[in-house]
Short mmCIF file of C-alpha atoms and ligand atoms in Angstrom, two decimals:
data_model
loop_
_atom_site.label_atom_id
_atom_site.label_comp_id
_atom_site.label_asym_id
_atom_site.label_seq_id
_atom_site.Cartn_x
_atom_site.Cartn_y
_atom_site.Cartn_z
CA MET A 1 189.12 82.72 -3.00
CA SER A 2 186.23 81.47 -1.01
CA ARG A 3 184.05 83.87 -2.52
CA SER A 4 184.41 82.99 -6.76
CA ALA A 5 183.04 79.75 -6.36
CA PRO A 6 179.44 80.14 -6.77
CA VAL A 7 179.67 82.16 -9.92
CA ILE A 8 182.94 79.26 -11.30
CA LEU A 9 180.17 76.68 -9.88
CA SER A 10 177.26 78.96 -11.83
CA PHE A 11 178.99 79.21 -15.22
CA ARG A 12 180.05 74.95 -14.52
CA ARG A 13 176.16 74.81 -14.65
CA THR A 14 175.06 76.75 -17.38
CA PHE A 15 178.12 74.95 -19.48
CA ALA A 16 176.41 71.72 -18.45
CA LEU A 17 173.05 72.78 -19.04
CA LEU A 18 174.10 73.85 -22.72
CA ILE A 19 175.84 70.66 -22.92
CA ILE A 20 172.63 68.52 -22.93
CA LEU A 21 170.72 70.98 -24.35
CA VAL A 22 172.15 71.11 -27.50
CA VAL A 23 174.02 67.48 -27.91
CA LEU A 24 172.09 64.99 -26.61
CA PRO A 25 169.03 66.51 -28.79
CA SER A 26 171.67 66.51 -31.83
CA ALA A 27 173.49 62.90 -30.77
CA GLY A 28 169.59 62.09 -30.62
CA LEU A 29 169.47 63.40 -34.27
CA SER A 30 172.37 61.29 -36.11
CA GLY A 31 171.11 58.54 -34.24
CA PHE A 32 168.12 58.73 -35.54
CA GLY A 33 169.98 59.93 -39.55
CA VAL A 34 171.64 56.17 -39.31
CA VAL A 35 169.06 54.31 -38.86
CA ALA A 36 167.28 56.26 -41.30
CA ILE A 37 169.74 55.67 -43.65
CA ILE A 38 170.14 51.91 -42.70
CA ASN A 39 166.46 51.33 -43.34
CA GLU A 40 166.75 53.58 -46.50
CA ARG A 41 169.03 50.94 -47.99
CA ALA A 42 166.39 47.88 -46.57
CA ALA A 43 163.71 49.88 -48.29
CA VAL A 44 165.95 49.87 -51.91
CA GLU A 45 166.56 46.03 -51.13
CA LYS A 46 163.17 45.53 -50.32
CA ARG A 47 162.42 47.61 -53.28
CA LEU A 48 164.68 45.66 -55.66
CA GLU A 49 163.77 42.86 -54.07
CA ALA A 50 159.81 43.04 -55.24
CA ALA A 51 160.87 44.02 -59.01
CA TRP A 52 162.26 41.10 -59.30
CA ARG A 53 159.60 38.44 -57.70
CA GLY A 54 157.30 38.42 -60.64
CA THR A 55 159.94 37.45 -62.68
CA LEU A 56 161.79 34.96 -60.70
CA GLU A 57 158.67 33.20 -60.38
CA THR A 58 157.95 32.81 -64.38
CA LEU A 59 161.23 31.93 -64.82
CA SER A 60 161.08 28.71 -62.10
CA GLN A 61 157.82 27.79 -63.69
CA GLU A 62 159.23 28.16 -67.15
CA LEU A 63 162.62 26.43 -66.56
CA PRO A 64 160.78 22.36 -66.38
CA SER A 65 158.84 22.75 -69.33
CA ALA A 66 162.17 24.20 -71.18
CA LEU A 67 163.39 20.89 -69.26
CA ALA A 68 161.08 19.04 -70.25
CA SER A 69 161.10 19.69 -73.91
CA ALA A 70 165.10 19.01 -74.27
CA ARG A 71 166.01 15.36 -76.49
CA LEU A 72 168.50 13.02 -74.30
CA GLU A 73 170.76 11.82 -77.38
CA ASP A 74 173.18 9.06 -77.33
CA GLU A 75 176.55 10.17 -78.64
CA GLY A 76 178.61 7.25 -79.13
CA GLY A 77 177.88 6.08 -75.93
CA ALA A 78 177.91 9.35 -74.09
CA LEU A 79 175.27 10.85 -73.42
CA ARG A 80 174.17 14.66 -74.04
CA LEU A 81 171.31 17.63 -73.47
CA VAL A 82 170.04 18.99 -76.80
CA ALA A 83 167.28 21.68 -76.38
CA SER A 84 164.65 22.02 -79.01
CA ASP A 85 166.64 25.02 -80.81
CA GLY A 86 170.16 22.03 -80.81
CA ARG A 87 171.61 23.31 -77.99
CA VAL A 88 173.40 21.19 -75.74
CA LEU A 89 172.49 21.46 -71.78
CA SER A 90 174.46 18.69 -70.66
CA GLU A 91 178.42 18.60 -69.10
CA PRO A 92 180.16 17.10 -71.60
CA ALA A 93 182.26 14.19 -69.11
CA GLY A 94 178.20 13.81 -67.27
CA THR A 95 177.45 10.64 -68.33
CA PHE A 96 176.64 7.92 -66.15
CA LEU A 97 175.61 4.76 -65.75
CA LEU A 98 173.58 3.10 -62.58
CA GLU A 99 173.71 -0.35 -62.25
CA GLY A 100 174.33 -3.04 -60.08
CA GLY A 101 174.35 -1.52 -57.12
CA ARG A 102 176.85 0.96 -58.24
CA ALA A 103 177.82 4.43 -59.94
CA MET A 104 180.08 4.11 -62.79
CA THR A 105 181.22 7.75 -64.02
CA GLU A 106 184.36 9.57 -65.09
CA ASP A 107 182.96 12.78 -63.18
CA PRO A 108 184.32 12.64 -59.22
CA GLN A 109 181.90 15.17 -57.96
CA LEU A 110 178.97 13.61 -59.37
CA ALA A 111 179.94 9.80 -58.44
CA GLU A 112 179.82 11.35 -54.31
CA SER A 113 176.29 13.05 -55.07
CA LEU A 114 175.20 10.06 -57.13
CA ALA A 115 175.87 7.50 -53.94
CA THR A 116 172.07 8.41 -52.80
CA VAL A 117 170.48 7.36 -55.26
CA VAL A 118 172.12 4.24 -56.18
CA PRO A 119 169.98 2.74 -53.36
CA GLU A 120 166.77 4.03 -55.56
CA ALA A 121 167.40 3.55 -58.68
CA SER A 122 165.51 0.45 -59.21
CA SER A 123 162.47 2.73 -58.76
CA LEU A 124 163.49 6.16 -60.71
CA PRO A 125 160.91 6.39 -63.54
CA GLU A 126 161.87 4.38 -67.09
CA SER A 127 161.34 8.47 -69.15
CA PRO A 128 163.88 11.00 -68.35
CA THR A 129 163.55 12.61 -65.44
CA PHE A 130 165.75 15.44 -63.75
CA PHE A 131 165.97 16.50 -60.26
CA SER A 132 168.99 18.09 -58.09
CA LEU A 133 171.39 15.92 -55.83
CA ALA A 134 172.85 17.44 -52.69
CA ALA A 135 176.24 15.52 -51.47
CA GLY A 136 179.36 16.32 -49.37
CA ASN A 137 180.49 19.89 -50.85
CA HIS A 138 178.72 18.98 -53.83
CA THR A 139 174.92 20.02 -55.60
CA VAL A 140 174.34 19.11 -59.22
CA LEU A 141 172.09 19.12 -61.45
CA VAL A 142 170.76 15.64 -63.86
CA VAL A 143 168.96 14.46 -65.75
CA ALA A 144 168.53 10.15 -65.79
CA GLU A 145 165.95 7.89 -67.56
CA ARG A 146 165.42 3.48 -66.92
CA GLU A 147 166.21 0.98 -68.96
CA GLY A 148 165.23 -2.34 -67.02
CA GLN A 149 167.93 -2.25 -63.96
CA VAL A 150 169.74 -0.09 -65.62
CA VAL A 151 169.77 3.58 -65.71
CA ARG A 152 171.86 6.29 -67.88
CA GLY A 153 171.54 9.92 -67.45
CA VAL A 154 174.05 13.24 -67.41
CA ARG A 155 174.65 15.89 -65.44
CA LEU A 156 173.58 19.03 -67.04
CA SER A 157 175.57 21.63 -66.89
CA VAL A 158 174.47 24.75 -65.13
CA ARG A 159 176.34 27.27 -67.10
CA ALA A 160 174.24 26.94 -70.14
CA LEU A 161 171.06 26.40 -68.20
CA GLU A 162 171.90 30.28 -66.66
CA ALA A 163 172.43 31.07 -70.30
CA LEU A 164 169.10 30.23 -71.30
CA LEU A 165 167.75 31.56 -68.63
CA THR A 166 169.30 35.27 -68.64
CA GLU A 167 168.11 34.83 -72.95
CA ARG A 168 163.85 34.12 -71.65
CA VAL A 169 163.98 37.34 -69.88
CA GLU A 170 165.74 40.17 -71.74
CA PRO A 171 163.18 40.53 -73.13
CA ARG A 172 160.52 41.93 -70.64
CA ALA A 173 163.63 43.74 -68.07
CA VAL A 174 161.93 44.89 -65.45
CA SER A 175 164.43 47.22 -63.87
CA SER A 176 166.73 49.28 -65.78
CA GLU A 177 169.95 47.95 -63.57
CA PRO A 178 171.91 45.23 -65.90
CA VAL A 179 171.25 42.45 -64.15
CA ARG A 180 172.02 38.15 -64.08
CA PHE A 181 170.51 35.23 -63.34
CA THR A 182 172.00 32.46 -62.06
CA LEU A 183 171.58 29.20 -60.25
CA LEU A 184 172.96 28.62 -57.36
CA PRO A 185 172.70 25.46 -54.63
CA VAL A 186 171.22 25.89 -51.82
CA PRO A 187 172.91 26.33 -48.46
CA ARG A 188 172.06 23.58 -46.45
CA GLU A 189 172.51 23.38 -43.23
CA THR A 190 174.65 21.27 -41.36
CA SER A 191 172.01 21.61 -37.99
CA GLY A 192 172.05 18.17 -35.50
CA GLU A 193 176.49 18.59 -35.18
CA GLY A 194 177.10 20.46 -32.20
CA GLY A 195 173.07 20.72 -30.76
CA LEU A 196 173.28 25.02 -30.05
CA MET A 197 176.70 25.44 -30.54
CA GLY A 198 176.95 23.70 -33.76
CA LYS A 199 174.08 25.72 -35.33
CA LEU A 200 175.58 29.17 -33.61
CA VAL A 201 178.11 28.16 -35.69
CA SER A 202 176.54 27.78 -39.40
CA GLU A 203 174.40 30.40 -38.68
CA VAL A 204 178.25 32.97 -37.60
CA ALA A 205 178.61 31.12 -40.92
CA GLN A 206 175.65 32.08 -43.60
CA ALA A 207 175.88 35.21 -42.19
CA ARG A 208 179.80 35.91 -43.58
CA ALA A 209 179.34 33.83 -46.38
CA SER A 210 175.61 36.38 -46.77
CA ALA A 211 178.12 39.22 -46.22
CA LEU A 212 180.78 38.93 -48.95
CA GLY A 213 179.28 37.05 -50.65
CA PRO A 214 178.18 38.29 -54.10
CA GLN A 215 175.14 40.54 -53.82
CA VAL A 216 171.75 38.61 -54.88
CA LEU A 217 168.97 40.75 -56.09
CA ALA A 218 165.79 38.97 -54.84
CA GLU A 219 166.13 34.27 -55.11
CA ARG A 220 163.19 31.64 -55.38
CA VAL A 221 164.61 27.91 -54.45
CA LEU A 222 163.33 25.89 -57.62
CA SER A 223 160.33 23.11 -56.85
CA PRO A 224 161.09 19.99 -56.93
CA PRO A 225 162.72 17.58 -57.84
CA LEU A 226 165.06 20.49 -58.23
CA GLN A 227 164.93 22.00 -55.01
CA ASP A 228 168.46 21.86 -54.54
CA PHE A 229 168.87 25.12 -56.03
CA ARG A 230 168.19 28.85 -56.32
CA LEU A 231 167.31 31.34 -59.48
CA VAL A 232 169.02 33.86 -57.81
CA VAL A 233 169.50 37.45 -60.06
CA LEU A 234 172.85 39.39 -59.70
CA PRO A 235 173.73 42.81 -59.80
CA THR A 236 176.74 42.79 -63.16
CA GLY A 237 178.42 45.61 -62.80
CA GLU A 238 177.68 48.67 -60.09
CA ASP A 239 175.28 46.86 -57.29
CA PRO A 240 172.17 50.02 -57.93
CA VAL A 241 171.80 49.50 -54.16
CA ALA A 242 174.97 50.21 -52.91
CA ARG A 243 176.06 52.91 -55.10
CA ALA A 244 172.19 54.34 -53.98
CA SER A 245 173.10 54.46 -50.33
CA THR A 246 176.73 55.27 -50.91
CA ARG A 247 175.70 58.56 -52.53
CA ASN A 248 173.24 58.42 -49.33
CA ARG A 249 175.98 58.08 -46.59
CA ALA A 250 178.18 60.21 -48.17
CA VAL A 251 175.86 62.91 -47.92
CA TYR A 252 174.53 62.03 -44.97
CA GLY A 253 178.32 62.10 -43.57
CA VAL A 254 179.49 65.57 -45.29
CA LEU A 255 176.71 67.41 -43.88
CA LEU A 256 176.64 65.71 -39.98
CA GLY A 257 180.48 66.82 -40.49
CA LEU A 258 179.49 70.13 -40.65
CA PHE A 259 177.27 70.00 -38.65
CA TYR A 260 179.51 68.77 -35.80
CA LEU A 261 181.82 71.55 -36.64
CA THR A 262 179.21 73.79 -36.42
CA LEU A 263 178.51 72.77 -32.84
CA THR A 264 181.72 72.42 -32.13
CA PHE A 265 182.77 76.05 -32.68
CA GLY A 266 179.50 77.17 -31.33
CA VAL A 267 179.89 75.43 -27.99
CA VAL A 268 183.61 76.13 -27.53
CA TYR A 269 183.02 80.05 -28.58
CA THR A 270 179.89 80.39 -25.98
CA GLY A 271 181.85 78.34 -23.61
CA ARG A 272 183.99 80.90 -24.00
CA VAL A 273 182.04 84.22 -23.78
CA LEU A 274 180.38 82.70 -20.68
CA TYR A 275 183.86 81.73 -18.98
CA ARG A 276 185.03 85.90 -19.41
CA GLU A 277 181.72 87.09 -18.34
CA ALA A 278 181.90 84.38 -14.85
CA ARG A 279 185.53 85.28 -14.12
CA LEU A 280 184.49 89.30 -15.21
CA SER A 281 181.93 89.07 -12.55
CA ARG A 282 184.26 87.33 -10.15
CA MET A 283 186.59 89.96 -10.70
CA LYS A 284 184.22 92.73 -10.18
CA THR A 285 183.52 92.06 -6.96
CA ASP A 286 186.77 90.66 -5.65
CA PHE A 287 187.68 94.93 -6.64
CA VAL A 288 185.49 96.09 -5.27
CA SER A 289 185.98 94.01 -1.58
CA LEU A 290 189.12 95.05 -1.68
CA VAL A 291 189.24 98.59 -3.05
CA SER A 292 186.37 98.33 0.16
CA HIS A 293 188.96 96.99 2.44
CA GLU A 294 192.23 99.05 1.45
CA LEU A 295 190.43 102.39 2.23
CA ARG A 296 188.72 101.13 5.21
CA THR A 297 192.52 101.11 7.84
CA PRO A 298 192.96 104.34 6.56
CA LEU A 299 189.52 105.73 6.63
CA THR A 300 189.46 105.04 9.98
CA SER A 301 192.82 106.04 11.37
CA ILE A 302 191.68 109.79 9.52
CA ARG A 303 188.52 109.84 11.57
CA MET A 304 190.20 108.78 15.33
CA PHE A 305 192.99 111.32 14.87
CA ILE A 306 189.90 114.06 13.66
CA GLU A 307 188.18 112.91 16.65
CA THR A 308 191.31 114.23 18.88
CA LEU A 309 191.48 116.91 17.15
CA ALA A 310 187.60 117.44 17.46
CA LEU A 311 187.95 116.65 21.59
CA GLY A 312 190.03 119.59 21.19
CA ARG A 313 191.94 118.54 24.80
CA LEU A 314 194.88 118.78 22.77
CA LYS A 315 197.13 121.73 24.45
CA ASP A 316 200.94 120.41 23.18
CA PRO A 317 201.69 122.01 20.03
CA ALA A 318 203.81 119.43 20.03
CA GLN A 319 201.31 116.95 19.71
CA MET A 320 199.00 118.98 17.88
CA GLN A 321 201.90 119.03 15.17
CA GLU A 322 202.84 115.26 15.27
CA ILE A 323 198.48 114.72 14.73
CA LEU A 324 199.16 116.77 11.41
CA THR A 325 201.27 115.31 10.06
CA LEU A 326 199.85 112.00 11.07
CA LEU A 327 196.88 113.12 9.55
CA THR A 328 198.63 114.33 5.97
CA ARG A 329 200.60 111.23 5.59
CA GLU A 330 197.45 108.96 6.04
CA THR A 331 195.39 111.06 3.25
CA GLU A 332 199.01 111.45 0.92
CA ARG A 333 198.06 106.82 1.28
CA LEU A 334 194.92 107.59 -0.06
CA SER A 335 195.14 109.92 -2.56
CA ILE A 336 198.24 106.92 -3.75
CA PHE A 337 195.81 104.56 -3.48
CA ILE A 338 193.14 105.77 -5.04
CA GLU A 339 195.57 107.03 -8.38
CA ARG A 340 196.77 103.04 -8.45
CA VAL A 341 193.04 101.80 -8.61
CA LEU A 342 192.35 104.04 -11.23
CA ASP A 343 195.68 103.42 -13.14
CA TRP A 344 194.33 100.43 -13.04
CA SER A 345 191.28 100.77 -14.32
CA ARG A 346 192.23 103.34 -16.85
CA ILE A 347 194.71 100.45 -17.68
CA GLU A 348 193.03 97.81 -17.98
CA GLY A 349 189.50 99.44 -19.41
CA GLY A 350 191.94 100.32 -22.56
CA ARG A 351 191.82 104.25 -22.62
CA LYS A 352 195.58 104.72 -21.49
CA VAL A 353 196.78 107.01 -23.48
CA TYR A 354 200.72 106.49 -23.85
CA GLN A 355 202.44 109.85 -24.88
CA ARG A 356 205.50 107.76 -26.36
CA GLU A 357 208.73 109.83 -27.01
CA SER A 358 212.59 108.65 -28.50
CA LEU A 359 214.47 109.19 -25.45
CA PRO A 360 218.24 107.87 -23.94
CA VAL A 361 217.61 105.45 -21.48
CA SER A 362 219.04 107.74 -19.01
CA ASP A 363 215.76 110.38 -18.65
CA VAL A 364 213.89 107.07 -17.26
CA VAL A 365 216.29 105.83 -15.25
CA ASP A 366 217.33 109.80 -13.69
CA SER A 367 212.91 110.63 -13.67
CA ALA A 368 212.66 107.61 -11.28
CA LEU A 369 215.50 108.38 -9.16
CA ALA A 370 214.46 111.88 -8.52
CA ALA A 371 211.49 110.54 -7.61
CA PHE A 372 212.51 107.92 -5.26
CA ARG A 373 214.86 110.04 -3.28
CA ALA A 374 212.32 112.91 -3.11
CA GLN A 375 210.28 110.12 -1.06
CA ARG A 376 210.96 110.54 2.78
CA LEU A 377 212.91 106.87 3.22
CA GLU A 378 212.87 106.33 7.39
CA GLY A 379 216.37 103.92 7.58
CA GLY A 380 218.94 103.92 5.05
CA VAL A 381 219.76 102.90 2.13
CA ASN A 382 222.58 102.11 0.21
CA LEU A 383 221.64 102.94 -3.38
CA GLN A 384 224.19 102.28 -6.77
CA VAL A 385 223.77 103.33 -9.42
CA GLU A 386 225.46 102.14 -12.91
CA VAL A 387 224.09 102.96 -16.49
CA GLU A 388 226.14 102.22 -19.30
CA GLN A 389 228.31 104.98 -21.20
CA GLY A 390 226.33 105.00 -25.29
CA LEU A 391 222.82 103.29 -24.21
CA PRO A 392 220.69 103.85 -27.43
CA ALA A 393 217.30 105.80 -27.43
CA VAL A 394 213.98 104.37 -26.52
CA LEU A 395 210.89 104.65 -27.62
CA VAL A 396 208.44 105.18 -24.43
CA ASP A 397 206.29 107.20 -22.27
CA LYS A 398 208.67 108.33 -19.68
CA GLU A 399 205.56 109.45 -17.05
CA ALA A 400 204.47 105.29 -17.28
CA VAL A 401 207.86 103.71 -17.70
CA ALA A 402 209.48 105.58 -15.12
CA GLY A 403 206.55 105.12 -13.04
CA ALA A 404 207.45 101.44 -13.27
CA LEU A 405 211.16 101.36 -12.55
CA LEU A 406 210.04 103.52 -9.21
CA ASN A 407 207.66 100.90 -8.33
CA LEU A 408 210.49 98.32 -8.19
CA LEU A 409 212.59 100.39 -6.32
CA GLN A 410 210.02 101.74 -3.95
CA ASN A 411 209.29 97.29 -3.73
CA ALA A 412 212.92 96.68 -3.08
CA TYR A 413 213.28 99.04 -0.41
CA LYS A 414 209.90 97.88 1.06
CA TYR A 415 210.60 94.30 1.41
CA SER A 416 214.39 94.26 2.65
CA GLY A 417 215.28 94.57 5.93
CA PRO A 418 216.09 97.91 7.76
CA GLU A 419 219.81 97.25 8.32
CA ASP A 420 221.97 96.97 5.42
CA ARG A 421 219.78 97.54 2.94
CA ARG A 422 221.16 97.65 -0.07
CA ILE A 423 219.85 98.48 -4.20
CA ALA A 424 221.73 98.46 -7.09
CA LEU A 425 219.87 100.12 -9.91
CA THR A 426 221.83 99.06 -13.74
CA ALA A 427 220.72 99.62 -17.04
CA ARG A 428 222.52 98.44 -19.90
CA ARG A 429 222.26 96.59 -23.68
CA VAL A 430 222.00 92.99 -23.91
CA ARG A 431 221.56 92.53 -27.78
CA ARG A 432 217.91 94.19 -29.06
CA TRP A 433 216.80 94.76 -25.50
CA VAL A 434 217.73 97.67 -22.75
CA ASP A 435 217.72 95.72 -19.92
CA LEU A 436 216.91 98.15 -16.49
CA THR A 437 217.19 96.16 -13.26
CA VAL A 438 216.71 96.98 -9.64
CA GLU A 439 218.76 94.19 -6.67
CA ASP A 440 217.89 94.25 -3.76
CA ASN A 441 219.15 92.09 -0.57
CA GLY A 442 214.95 91.41 0.81
CA VAL A 443 213.76 88.78 1.86
CA GLY A 444 213.39 87.67 -1.74
CA ILE A 445 210.60 85.56 -3.34
CA ALA A 446 209.10 81.81 -3.05
CA PRO A 447 208.79 80.01 -6.73
CA LYS A 448 205.28 79.67 -6.18
CA ASP A 449 204.90 83.36 -6.29
CA ARG A 450 207.11 84.35 -8.43
CA LYS A 451 204.57 84.19 -11.23
CA ARG A 452 202.05 85.68 -9.18
CA ILE A 453 202.99 88.74 -7.80
CA PHE A 454 202.54 90.17 -11.69
CA GLU A 455 198.17 89.46 -10.61
CA ARG A 456 196.33 91.92 -9.17
CA PHE A 457 195.86 92.80 -6.00
CA TYR A 458 197.57 90.04 -4.99
CA ARG A 459 200.23 90.40 -2.57
CA VAL A 460 202.88 87.43 -1.38
CA ASP A 461 201.61 86.13 2.10
CA ASN A 462 204.23 87.29 4.69
CA LEU A 463 205.09 88.60 7.89
CA MET A 464 207.42 92.00 5.71
CA THR A 465 204.47 92.71 3.41
CA ARG A 466 202.45 92.90 6.13
CA LYS A 467 204.20 94.88 7.59
CA THR A 468 204.23 97.73 5.02
CA GLU A 469 201.57 99.03 3.22
CA GLY A 470 200.98 98.36 -0.43
CA SER A 471 197.87 98.43 -2.51
CA GLY A 472 198.57 94.74 -4.08
CA LEU A 473 198.78 96.73 -8.05
CA GLY A 474 202.39 98.10 -8.57
CA LEU A 475 203.72 95.02 -10.35
CA ALA A 476 200.91 94.08 -12.44
CA ILE A 477 200.31 98.34 -13.09
CA ALA A 478 203.99 98.37 -14.09
CA ARG A 479 204.20 94.87 -16.12
CA ARG A 480 200.94 96.22 -18.01
CA ILE A 481 203.10 99.04 -18.99
CA ILE A 482 206.36 97.75 -19.61
CA GLU A 483 204.01 95.06 -22.55
CA ALA A 484 202.71 97.89 -23.99
CA HIS A 485 205.96 99.15 -24.63
CA GLY A 486 206.83 96.06 -26.57
CA GLY A 487 208.62 94.61 -23.59
CA ARG A 488 208.56 92.08 -20.59
CA ILE A 489 209.35 92.38 -17.20
CA THR A 490 211.43 89.36 -15.58
CA VAL A 491 212.54 88.40 -11.73
CA LYS A 492 214.50 86.03 -10.43
CA SER A 493 214.65 85.65 -7.11
CA GLU A 494 216.06 83.42 -4.13
CA PRO A 495 214.28 84.39 -0.45
CA GLY A 496 215.56 84.85 1.68
CA ARG A 497 218.88 86.98 -0.02
CA GLY A 498 217.12 88.98 -1.75
CA SER A 499 214.99 89.74 -5.67
CA ARG A 500 216.11 90.99 -9.25
CA PHE A 501 213.34 92.02 -11.23
CA THR A 502 214.53 93.77 -14.80
CA ILE A 503 212.33 95.64 -17.00
CA HIS A 504 213.72 94.21 -21.13
CA LEU A 505 212.46 97.12 -23.02
CA PRO A 506 213.13 97.14 -26.53
CA VAL A 507 215.38 99.19 -28.47
CA GLN A 508 214.49 101.89 -31.11
CA LYS A 509 215.16 100.98 -35.16
CA ALA A 510 216.27 102.88 -36.69
P1 ADP B 1 202.84 96.31 -3.50
O1 ADP B 1 201.92 96.86 -3.05
O2 ADP B 1 201.78 94.81 -2.51
O3 ADP B 1 204.61 95.83 -3.08
P2 ADP B 1 203.60 95.22 -5.86
O4 ADP B 1 202.73 94.42 -6.80
O5 ADP B 1 203.71 95.65 -6.04
O6 ADP B 1 202.29 94.85 -4.55
O7 ADP B 1 204.27 93.42 -5.52
C1 ADP B 1 202.89 92.23 -4.97
C2 ADP B 1 203.95 91.84 -3.81
O8 ADP B 1 205.22 91.43 -4.74
C3 ADP B 1 204.39 92.26 -2.97
O9 ADP B 1 203.18 92.03 -1.73
C4 ADP B 1 205.60 91.35 -2.43
O10 ADP B 1 205.65 90.57 -1.68
C5 ADP B 1 206.25 90.69 -3.69
N1 ADP B 1 207.21 91.41 -3.87
C6 ADP B 1 207.18 92.94 -4.72
N2 ADP B 1 207.96 93.01 -5.18
C7 ADP B 1 209.44 92.93 -3.91
C8 ADP B 1 210.98 92.77 -3.71
N3 ADP B 1 211.20 93.45 -3.99
N4 ADP B 1 211.35 91.84 -2.96
C9 ADP B 1 210.14 90.77 -2.25
N5 ADP B 1 208.61 90.73 -2.13
C10 ADP B 1 208.14 91.50 -3.68
#
């Protein structure tokens, strides 16, 4: 296990490098794109602002002269402001009177605003004067004239002024976007209250208002005495800035999504290939070291026997015979092992070809039993065989499947104690399967090993296993063979009481 660590580590390192090399620059690139989109929006806004600035300039200059050319008319006590073209520019109920330090009007908002100018009433010019007033939450535009100690005036209609302005601009359209001109109060600073905290709060409130309020394309504060109002260009209909940036955002979003999709795919794919490579190279080194280790033991014994023979000191023919028998057994072990390894390599390399034919199940069972009985089994074995009558045929490579079954029988023999060794082989049909079960009363397998015994070269580490010969390939090969036939091998076991391996083979379809 420890030998595999460097490989896994280098896999991780390579993968981390891949992530850093690919993901970091791409994240930077996406961030850059987002910034670019935001900047682009700001640029569009700036362009529109620049486009409207000149118009606003002219308009704000024209407004005072347009107002100056209007006349104040008295209509039965009520005042109204009439433009040169006969249009009324004042609010119908906006007449007011400042007299004796008091403001009189029907308009409550107006009354509140006027309160601030009452003390200065006497210093107002006699000719009609326009000015803005801001008090409380209201901002109003008024015109007033003085006759002695009495000041009379009227509130201007912002609506009417807007119409007037919009009319003046229409002929010299600046951009193709439909817009509207409005007079809005200048947001007033509520500074002073609560010091820094109050400022912060009002700043946040303003930021929110500008984010939630109408999208202003450009604005200009009117010059005094109308300084409480600003002339604003508002888009009517769809916001052109929003439209442009929404389109760009959508395109960018889709491209970014696609980019990350392919990136994820690429990284996952590369990661998998890397992992497979790393595993493969680990398997190769494991394999080579395991195989050489397995070969060394019998080879050492063989060399020892040969050396003994070569010394020529053995005169007793019985002893000679014994050594030859041992030699034969060791070489047999070697060939069996090498045969197993080759088998495994054929299966792993996908070079194993199965000669499938339709056979009665009993043929497979008999073939495995014959091979099992032919082995020189030391110590007795109580073998019970039970094959159900009328089993359906199976489509199998007889040699391969019988080999797998033989392996189960050999294991049952190997991993049970020499005294009272009982093995039961049964074949029966369970729905669409034919089950070949080999049950023993041996050492059993602990739960944690039950899955792993089917891995190549895995041998449970216990006394029994250490005493018996094996490659750890038998079950791995058997499982591959059975799976190639569309079946599976399962195991039930209780440590100390025995194991039960079952080969489930699919019944051949009629
Ligand atoms: P081996 O050549 O070691 O027998 P296998 O792949 O056939 O290799 O088996 C893997 C391991 O599973 C064995 O080493 C043994 O520890 C365990 N095992 C297999 N069959 C049995 C069984 N019937 N009872 C107990 N342990 C078993």
